[in-house]
PDB file of C-alpha atoms in Angstrom:
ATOM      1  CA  UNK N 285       5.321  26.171 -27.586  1.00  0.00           C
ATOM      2  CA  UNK N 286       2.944  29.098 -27.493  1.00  0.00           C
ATOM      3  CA  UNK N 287       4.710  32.116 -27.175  1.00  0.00           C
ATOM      4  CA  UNK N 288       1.815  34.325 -27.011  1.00  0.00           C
ATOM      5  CA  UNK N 289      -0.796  33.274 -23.984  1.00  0.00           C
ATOM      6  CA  UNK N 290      -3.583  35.327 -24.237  1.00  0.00           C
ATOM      7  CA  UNK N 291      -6.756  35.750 -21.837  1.00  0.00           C
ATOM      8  CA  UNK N 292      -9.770  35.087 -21.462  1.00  0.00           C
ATOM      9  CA  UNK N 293     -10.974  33.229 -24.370  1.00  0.00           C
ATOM     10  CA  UNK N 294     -13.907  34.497 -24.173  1.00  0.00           C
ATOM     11  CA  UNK N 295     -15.610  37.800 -22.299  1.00  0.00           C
ATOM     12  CA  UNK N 296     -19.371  39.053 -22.066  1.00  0.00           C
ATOM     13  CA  UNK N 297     -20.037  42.915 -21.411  1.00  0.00           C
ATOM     14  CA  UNK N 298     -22.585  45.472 -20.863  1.00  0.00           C
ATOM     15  CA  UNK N 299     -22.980  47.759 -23.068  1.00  0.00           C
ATOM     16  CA  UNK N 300     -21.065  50.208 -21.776  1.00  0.00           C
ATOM     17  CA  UNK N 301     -18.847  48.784 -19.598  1.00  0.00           C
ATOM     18  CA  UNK N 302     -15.086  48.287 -19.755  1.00  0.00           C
ATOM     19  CA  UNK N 303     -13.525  44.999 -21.999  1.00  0.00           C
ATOM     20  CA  UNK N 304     -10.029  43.909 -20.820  1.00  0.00           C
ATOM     21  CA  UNK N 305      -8.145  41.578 -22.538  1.00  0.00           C
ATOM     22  CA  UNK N 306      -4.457  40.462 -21.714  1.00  0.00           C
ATOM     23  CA  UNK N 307      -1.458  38.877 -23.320  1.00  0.00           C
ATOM     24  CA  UNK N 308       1.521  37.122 -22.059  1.00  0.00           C
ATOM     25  CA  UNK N 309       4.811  36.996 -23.825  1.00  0.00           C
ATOM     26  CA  UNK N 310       8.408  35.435 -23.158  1.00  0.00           C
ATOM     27  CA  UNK N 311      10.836  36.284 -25.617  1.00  0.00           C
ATOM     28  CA  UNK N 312      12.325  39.466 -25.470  1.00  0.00           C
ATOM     29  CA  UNK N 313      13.218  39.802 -28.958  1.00  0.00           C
ATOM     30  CA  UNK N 314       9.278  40.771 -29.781  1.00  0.00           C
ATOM     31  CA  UNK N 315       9.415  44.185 -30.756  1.00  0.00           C
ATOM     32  CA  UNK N 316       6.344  45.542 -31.181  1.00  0.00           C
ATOM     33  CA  UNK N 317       2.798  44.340 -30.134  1.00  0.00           C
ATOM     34  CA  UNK N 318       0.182  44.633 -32.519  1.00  0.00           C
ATOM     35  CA  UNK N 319      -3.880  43.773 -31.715  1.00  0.00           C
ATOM     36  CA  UNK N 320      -6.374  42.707 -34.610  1.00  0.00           C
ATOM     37  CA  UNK N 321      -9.662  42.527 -34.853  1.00  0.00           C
ATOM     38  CA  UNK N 322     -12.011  40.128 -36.670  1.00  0.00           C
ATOM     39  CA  UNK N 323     -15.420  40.122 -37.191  1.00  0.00           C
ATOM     40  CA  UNK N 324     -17.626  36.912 -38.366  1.00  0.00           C
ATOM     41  CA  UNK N 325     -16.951  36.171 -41.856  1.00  0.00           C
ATOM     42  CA  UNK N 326     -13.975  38.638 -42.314  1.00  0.00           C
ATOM     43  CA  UNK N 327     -10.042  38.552 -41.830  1.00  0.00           C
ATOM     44  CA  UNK N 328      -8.631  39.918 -39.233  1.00  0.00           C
ATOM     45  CA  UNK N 329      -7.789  43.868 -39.194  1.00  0.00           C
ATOM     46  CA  UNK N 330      -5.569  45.690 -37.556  1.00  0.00           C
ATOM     47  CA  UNK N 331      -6.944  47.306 -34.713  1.00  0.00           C
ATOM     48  CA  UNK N 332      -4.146  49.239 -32.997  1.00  0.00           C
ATOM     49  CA  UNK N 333      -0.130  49.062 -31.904  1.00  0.00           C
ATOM     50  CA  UNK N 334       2.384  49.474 -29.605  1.00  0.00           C
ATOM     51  CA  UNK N 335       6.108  49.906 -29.407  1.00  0.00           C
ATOM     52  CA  UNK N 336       7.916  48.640 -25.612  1.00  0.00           C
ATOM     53  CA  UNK N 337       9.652  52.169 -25.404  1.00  0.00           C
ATOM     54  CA  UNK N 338       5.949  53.267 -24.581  1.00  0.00           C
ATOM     55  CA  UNK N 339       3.803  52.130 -21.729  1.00  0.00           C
ATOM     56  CA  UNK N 340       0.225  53.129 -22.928  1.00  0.00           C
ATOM     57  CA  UNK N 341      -1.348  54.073 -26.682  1.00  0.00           C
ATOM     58  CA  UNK N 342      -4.839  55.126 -26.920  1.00  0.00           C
ATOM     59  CA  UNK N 343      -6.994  55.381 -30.521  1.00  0.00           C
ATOM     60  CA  UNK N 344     -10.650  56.482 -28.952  1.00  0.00           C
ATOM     61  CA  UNK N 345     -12.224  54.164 -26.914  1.00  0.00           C
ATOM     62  CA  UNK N 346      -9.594  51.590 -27.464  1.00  0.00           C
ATOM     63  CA  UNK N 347      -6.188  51.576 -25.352  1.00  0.00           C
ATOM     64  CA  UNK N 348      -3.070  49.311 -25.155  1.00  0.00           C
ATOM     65  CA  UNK N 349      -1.363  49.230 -21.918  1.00  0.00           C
ATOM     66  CA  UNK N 350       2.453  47.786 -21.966  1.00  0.00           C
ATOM     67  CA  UNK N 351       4.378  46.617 -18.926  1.00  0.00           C
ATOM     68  CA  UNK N 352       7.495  46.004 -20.274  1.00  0.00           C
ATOM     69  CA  UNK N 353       9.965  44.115 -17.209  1.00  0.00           C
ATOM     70  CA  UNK N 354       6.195  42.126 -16.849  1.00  0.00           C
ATOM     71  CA  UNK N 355       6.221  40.689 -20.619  1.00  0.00           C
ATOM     72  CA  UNK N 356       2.450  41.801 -20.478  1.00  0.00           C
ATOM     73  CA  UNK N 357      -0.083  44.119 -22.377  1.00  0.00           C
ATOM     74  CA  UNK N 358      -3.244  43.896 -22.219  1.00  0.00           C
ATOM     75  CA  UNK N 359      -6.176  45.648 -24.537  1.00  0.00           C
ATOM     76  CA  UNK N 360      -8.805  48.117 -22.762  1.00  0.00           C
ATOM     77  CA  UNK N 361     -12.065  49.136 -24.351  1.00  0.00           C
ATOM     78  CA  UNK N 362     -14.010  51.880 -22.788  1.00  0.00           C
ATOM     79  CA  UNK N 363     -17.706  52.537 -23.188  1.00  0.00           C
ATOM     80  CA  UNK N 364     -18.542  48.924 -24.977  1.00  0.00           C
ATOM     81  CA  UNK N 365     -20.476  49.039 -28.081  1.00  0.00           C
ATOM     82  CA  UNK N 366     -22.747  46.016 -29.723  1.00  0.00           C
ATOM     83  CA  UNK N 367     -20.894  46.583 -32.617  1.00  0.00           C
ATOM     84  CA  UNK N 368     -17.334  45.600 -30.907  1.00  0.00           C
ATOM     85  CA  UNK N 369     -18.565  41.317 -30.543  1.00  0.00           C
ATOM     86  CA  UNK N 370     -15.875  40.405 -32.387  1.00  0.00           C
ATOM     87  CA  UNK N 371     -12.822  38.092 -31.624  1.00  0.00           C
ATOM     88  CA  UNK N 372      -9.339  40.102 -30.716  1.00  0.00           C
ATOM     89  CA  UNK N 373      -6.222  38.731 -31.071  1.00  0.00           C
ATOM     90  CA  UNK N 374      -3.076  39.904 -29.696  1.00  0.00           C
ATOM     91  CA  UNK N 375       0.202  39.818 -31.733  1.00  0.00           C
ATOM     92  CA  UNK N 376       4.044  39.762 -30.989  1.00  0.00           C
ATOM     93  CA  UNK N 377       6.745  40.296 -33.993  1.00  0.00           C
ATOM     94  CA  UNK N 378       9.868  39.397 -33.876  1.00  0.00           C
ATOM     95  CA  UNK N 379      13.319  39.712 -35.982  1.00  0.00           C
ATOM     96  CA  UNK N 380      14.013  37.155 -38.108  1.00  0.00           C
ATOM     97  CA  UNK N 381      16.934  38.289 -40.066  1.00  0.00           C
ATOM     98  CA  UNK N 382      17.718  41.289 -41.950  1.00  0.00           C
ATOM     99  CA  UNK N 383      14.723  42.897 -42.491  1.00  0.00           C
ATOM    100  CA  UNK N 384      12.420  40.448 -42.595  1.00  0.00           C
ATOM    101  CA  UNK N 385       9.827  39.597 -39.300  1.00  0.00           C
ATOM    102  CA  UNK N 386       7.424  37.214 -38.439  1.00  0.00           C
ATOM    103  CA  UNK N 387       3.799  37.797 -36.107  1.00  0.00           C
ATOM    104  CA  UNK N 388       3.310  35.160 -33.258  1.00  0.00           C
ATOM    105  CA  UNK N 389      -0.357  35.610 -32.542  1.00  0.00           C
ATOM    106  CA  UNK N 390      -2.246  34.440 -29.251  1.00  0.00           C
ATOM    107  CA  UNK N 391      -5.091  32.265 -29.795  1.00  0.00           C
ATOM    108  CA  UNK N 392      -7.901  35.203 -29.825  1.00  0.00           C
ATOM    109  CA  UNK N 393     -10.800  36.293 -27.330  1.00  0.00           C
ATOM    110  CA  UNK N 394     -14.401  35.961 -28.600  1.00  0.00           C
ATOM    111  CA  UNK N 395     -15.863  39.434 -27.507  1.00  0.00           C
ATOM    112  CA  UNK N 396     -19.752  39.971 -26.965  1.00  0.00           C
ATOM    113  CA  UNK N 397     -21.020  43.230 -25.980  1.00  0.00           C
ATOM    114  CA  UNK N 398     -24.605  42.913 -25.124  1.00  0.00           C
ATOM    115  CA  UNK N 399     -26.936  46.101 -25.599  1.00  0.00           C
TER     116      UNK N 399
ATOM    117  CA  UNK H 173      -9.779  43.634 -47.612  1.00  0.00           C
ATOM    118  CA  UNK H 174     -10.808  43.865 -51.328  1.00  0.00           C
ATOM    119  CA  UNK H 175      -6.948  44.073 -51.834  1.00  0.00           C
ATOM    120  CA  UNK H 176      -6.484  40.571 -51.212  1.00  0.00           C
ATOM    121  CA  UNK H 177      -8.811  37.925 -52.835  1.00  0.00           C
ATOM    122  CA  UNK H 178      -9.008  34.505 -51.535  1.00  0.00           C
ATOM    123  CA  UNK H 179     -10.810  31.462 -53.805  1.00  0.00           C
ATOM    124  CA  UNK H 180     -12.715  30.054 -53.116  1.00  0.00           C
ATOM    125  CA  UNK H 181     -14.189  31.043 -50.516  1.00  0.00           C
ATOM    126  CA  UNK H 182     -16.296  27.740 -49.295  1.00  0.00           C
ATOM    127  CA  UNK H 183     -14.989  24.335 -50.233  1.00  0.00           C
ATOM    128  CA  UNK H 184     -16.119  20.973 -49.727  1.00  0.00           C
ATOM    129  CA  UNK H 185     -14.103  17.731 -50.509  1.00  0.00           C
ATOM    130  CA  UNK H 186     -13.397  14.193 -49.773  1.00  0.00           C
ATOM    131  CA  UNK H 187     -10.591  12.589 -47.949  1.00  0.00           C
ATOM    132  CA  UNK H 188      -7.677  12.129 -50.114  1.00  0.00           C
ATOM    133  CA  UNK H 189      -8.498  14.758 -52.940  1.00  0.00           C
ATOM    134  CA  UNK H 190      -6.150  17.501 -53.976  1.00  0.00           C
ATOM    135  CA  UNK H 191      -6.924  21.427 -53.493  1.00  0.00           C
ATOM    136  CA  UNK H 192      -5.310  24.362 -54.188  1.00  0.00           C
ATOM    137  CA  UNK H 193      -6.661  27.479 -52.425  1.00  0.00           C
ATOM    138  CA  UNK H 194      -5.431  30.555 -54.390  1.00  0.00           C
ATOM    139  CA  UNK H 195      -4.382  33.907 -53.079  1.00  0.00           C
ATOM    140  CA  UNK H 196      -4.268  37.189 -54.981  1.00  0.00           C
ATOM    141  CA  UNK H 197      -3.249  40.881 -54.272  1.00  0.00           C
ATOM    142  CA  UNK H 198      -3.187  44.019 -55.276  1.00  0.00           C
ATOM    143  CA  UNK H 199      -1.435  46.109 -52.809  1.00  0.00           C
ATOM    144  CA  UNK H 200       2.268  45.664 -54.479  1.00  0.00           C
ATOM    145  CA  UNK H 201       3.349  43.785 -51.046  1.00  0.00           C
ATOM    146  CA  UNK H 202       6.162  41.538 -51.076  1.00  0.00           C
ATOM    147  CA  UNK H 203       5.381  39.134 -48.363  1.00  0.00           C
ATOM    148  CA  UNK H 204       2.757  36.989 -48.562  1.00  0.00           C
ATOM    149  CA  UNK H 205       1.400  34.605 -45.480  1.00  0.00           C
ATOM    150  CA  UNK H 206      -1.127  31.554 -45.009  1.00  0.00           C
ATOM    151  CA  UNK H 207      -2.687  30.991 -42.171  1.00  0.00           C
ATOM    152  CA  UNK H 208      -5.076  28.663 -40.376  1.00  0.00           C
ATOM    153  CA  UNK H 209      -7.846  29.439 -38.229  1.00  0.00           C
ATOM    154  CA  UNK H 210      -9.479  26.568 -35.753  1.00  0.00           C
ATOM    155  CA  UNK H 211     -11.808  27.714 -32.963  1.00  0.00           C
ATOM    156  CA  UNK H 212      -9.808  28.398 -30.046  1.00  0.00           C
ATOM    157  CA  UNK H 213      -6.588  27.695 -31.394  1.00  0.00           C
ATOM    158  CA  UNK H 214      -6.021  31.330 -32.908  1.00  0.00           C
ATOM    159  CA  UNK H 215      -3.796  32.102 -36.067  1.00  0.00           C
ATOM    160  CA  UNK H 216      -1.402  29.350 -36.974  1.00  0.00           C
ATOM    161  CA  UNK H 217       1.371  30.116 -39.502  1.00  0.00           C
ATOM    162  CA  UNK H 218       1.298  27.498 -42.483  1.00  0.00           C
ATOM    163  CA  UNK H 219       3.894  28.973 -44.864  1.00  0.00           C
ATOM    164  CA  UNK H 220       5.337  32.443 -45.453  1.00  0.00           C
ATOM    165  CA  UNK H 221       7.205  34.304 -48.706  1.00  0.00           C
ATOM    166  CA  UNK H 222       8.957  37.429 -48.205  1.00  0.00           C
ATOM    167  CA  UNK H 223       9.542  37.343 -51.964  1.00  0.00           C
ATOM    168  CA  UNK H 224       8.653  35.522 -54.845  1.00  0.00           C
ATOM    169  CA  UNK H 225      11.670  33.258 -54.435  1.00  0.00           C
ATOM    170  CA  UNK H 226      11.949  32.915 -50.633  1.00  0.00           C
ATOM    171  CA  UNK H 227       9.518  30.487 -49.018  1.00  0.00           C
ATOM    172  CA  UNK H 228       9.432  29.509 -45.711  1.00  0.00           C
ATOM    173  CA  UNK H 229       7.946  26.770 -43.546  1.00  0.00           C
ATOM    174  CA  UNK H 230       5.296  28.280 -40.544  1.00  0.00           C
ATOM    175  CA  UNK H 231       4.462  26.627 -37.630  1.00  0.00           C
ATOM    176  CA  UNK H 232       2.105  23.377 -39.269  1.00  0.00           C
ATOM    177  CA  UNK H 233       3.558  23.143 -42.622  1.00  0.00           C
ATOM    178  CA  UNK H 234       3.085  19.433 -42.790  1.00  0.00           C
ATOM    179  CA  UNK H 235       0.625  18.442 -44.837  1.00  0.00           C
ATOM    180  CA  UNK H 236       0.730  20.963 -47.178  1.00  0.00           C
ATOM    181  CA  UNK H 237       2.738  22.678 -49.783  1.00  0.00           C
ATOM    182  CA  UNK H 238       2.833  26.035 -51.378  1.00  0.00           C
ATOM    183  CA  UNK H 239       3.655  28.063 -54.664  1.00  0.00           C
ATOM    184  CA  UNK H 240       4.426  31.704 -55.165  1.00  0.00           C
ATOM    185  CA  UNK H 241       3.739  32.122 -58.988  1.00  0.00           C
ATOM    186  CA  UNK H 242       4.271  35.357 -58.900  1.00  0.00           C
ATOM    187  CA  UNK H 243       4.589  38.679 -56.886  1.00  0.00           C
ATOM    188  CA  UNK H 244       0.760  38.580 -56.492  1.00  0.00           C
ATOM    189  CA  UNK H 245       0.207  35.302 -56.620  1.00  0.00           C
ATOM    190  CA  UNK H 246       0.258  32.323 -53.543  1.00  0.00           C
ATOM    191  CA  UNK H 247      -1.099  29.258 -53.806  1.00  0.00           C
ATOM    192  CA  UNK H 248      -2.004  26.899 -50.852  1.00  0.00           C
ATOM    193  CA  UNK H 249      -2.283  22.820 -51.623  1.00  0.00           C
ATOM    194  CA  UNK H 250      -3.370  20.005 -49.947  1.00  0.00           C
ATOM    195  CA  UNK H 251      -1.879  17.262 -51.105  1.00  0.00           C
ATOM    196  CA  UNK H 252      -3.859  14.451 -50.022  1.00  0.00           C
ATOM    197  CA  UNK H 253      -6.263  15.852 -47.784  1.00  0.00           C
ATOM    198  CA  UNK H 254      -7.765  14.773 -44.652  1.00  0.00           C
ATOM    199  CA  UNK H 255     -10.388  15.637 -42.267  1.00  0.00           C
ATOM    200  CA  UNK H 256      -8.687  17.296 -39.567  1.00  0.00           C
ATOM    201  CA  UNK H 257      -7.790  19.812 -42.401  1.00  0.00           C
ATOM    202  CA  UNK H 258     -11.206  20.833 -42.076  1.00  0.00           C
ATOM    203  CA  UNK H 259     -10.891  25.052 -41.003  1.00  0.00           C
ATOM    204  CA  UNK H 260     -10.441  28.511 -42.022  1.00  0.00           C
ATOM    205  CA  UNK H 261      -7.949  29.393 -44.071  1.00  0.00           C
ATOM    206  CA  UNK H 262      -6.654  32.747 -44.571  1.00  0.00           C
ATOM    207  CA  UNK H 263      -4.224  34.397 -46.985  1.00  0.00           C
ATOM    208  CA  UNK H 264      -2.495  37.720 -45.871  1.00  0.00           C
ATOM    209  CA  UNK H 265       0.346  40.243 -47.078  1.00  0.00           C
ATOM    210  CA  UNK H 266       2.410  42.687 -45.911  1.00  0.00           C
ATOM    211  CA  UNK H 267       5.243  45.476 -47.049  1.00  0.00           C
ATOM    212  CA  UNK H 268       8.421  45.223 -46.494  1.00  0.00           C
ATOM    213  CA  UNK H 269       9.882  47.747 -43.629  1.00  0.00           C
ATOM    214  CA  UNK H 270       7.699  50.235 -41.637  1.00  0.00           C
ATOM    215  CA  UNK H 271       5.386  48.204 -39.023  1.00  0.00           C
ATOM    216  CA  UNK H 272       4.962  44.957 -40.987  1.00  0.00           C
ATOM    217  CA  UNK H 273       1.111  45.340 -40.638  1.00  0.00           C
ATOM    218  CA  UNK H 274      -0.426  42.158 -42.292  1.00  0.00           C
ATOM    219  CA  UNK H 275      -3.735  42.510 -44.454  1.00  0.00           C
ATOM    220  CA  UNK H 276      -5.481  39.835 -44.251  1.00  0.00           C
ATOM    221  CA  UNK H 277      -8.066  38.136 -47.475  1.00  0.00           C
ATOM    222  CA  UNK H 278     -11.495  37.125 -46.271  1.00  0.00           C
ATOM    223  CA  UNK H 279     -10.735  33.659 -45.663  1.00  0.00           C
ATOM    224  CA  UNK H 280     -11.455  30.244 -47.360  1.00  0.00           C
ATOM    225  CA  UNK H 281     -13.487  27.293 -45.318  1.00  0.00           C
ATOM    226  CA  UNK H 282     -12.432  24.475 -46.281  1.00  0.00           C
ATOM    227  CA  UNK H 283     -14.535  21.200 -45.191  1.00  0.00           C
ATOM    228  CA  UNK H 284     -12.707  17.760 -45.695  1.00  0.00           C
ATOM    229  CA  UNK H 285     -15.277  15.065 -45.642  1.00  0.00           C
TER     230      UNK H 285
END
């Protein structure tokens, strides 16, 4: 059962233009949504977070936008660059006793920003 | 993340062979993860440690097995492996408390003929 739907798998933007990607989640225990970012032939990084006691969190050109009684967020990137192409996944962590937590990640979205 | 060191980092093998893929850190974390990578199928959870004597099963454990020889130390094996083992693997770590962030190794690709 994926916990974590995530869309689309893949997106294709102008330079320049506005990425969206969103993320779907059903269990209300997740507290707190992280998104990483992975570029060919790396790991993934983390890119930025958000707590559910907050609906939006901006770092630059990159913004997470939480609707909480939705189960949604979704990932905005303003002003596309070339050098964002890289696959995003969004993230979901949950309790898992004492304090100890495990990351439920969606199955990623293959960005390409072309110049 | 030069902090966590994955070999190695291409492998080919045959059907039925043994592997260990080997994980090592430097950041002091506690927890240790493995994860596997197929093309659209996102992160999968393998096994997890959250300490040297606490292992876990993930989400697709079967098939494989794991060893924590030591704080900065996690092995992945394949026992027997098989082709649709062929895919990314990656190692990752995290600290106790705080936001759990996960650092994540450069990854292993494993091909299983």
């Amino acid at each position: 059962q994926q916990q974590v739907k995530q869309s689309p798998q893949s997106l294709i933007v102008q330079k320049g233009g506005i990425s969206i990607i969103n993320c779907a989640y059903e269990n209300t225990a997740f507290d707190y949504f992280p998104w990483y970012q992975q570029f060919p032939g790396k790991g993934p990084a983390l890119l930025i977070a958000i707590r559910p006691d907050v609906s939006e969190k901006k770092e630059g050109r990159f913004t997470i936008s939480f609707n909480k009684s939705a189960k949604q967020f979704s990932l905005h990137i303003m002003d596309s660059q070339p050098g964002d192409s890289a696959t995003y996944f969004c993230a979901a962590r949950r309790r898992t006793g004492g304090s100890n937590y495990k990351l439920t990640f969606g199955k990623g979205t293959l960005l390409t920003v072309n110049p | 993340d030069a902090d966590v060191t994955q070999t190695p980092r291409n492998r080919i093998t045959k059907t039925g062979k043994r592997i260990m893929l080997e994980c090592s850190q430097t950041k002091g974390h506690d927890r240790m993860y493995w994860y596997r990578q197929d093309p659209g199928l996102g992160l999968q959870l393998i096994y997890y440690s959250f300490d040297v004597k606490d292992i876990n099963k993930g989400e697709i454990s079967d098939g494989y097995s794991v060893s924590r020889q030591a704080q900065a130390k996690f092995s992945l094996s394949l026992e027997s492996a098989i082709p649709n083992q062929t895919a990314l693997y990656f190692c990752a770590t995290s600290e106790r408390g705080g936001t759990d962030t996960q650092y994540f190794g450069p990854g292993t690709r494993l091909t299983v003929l």
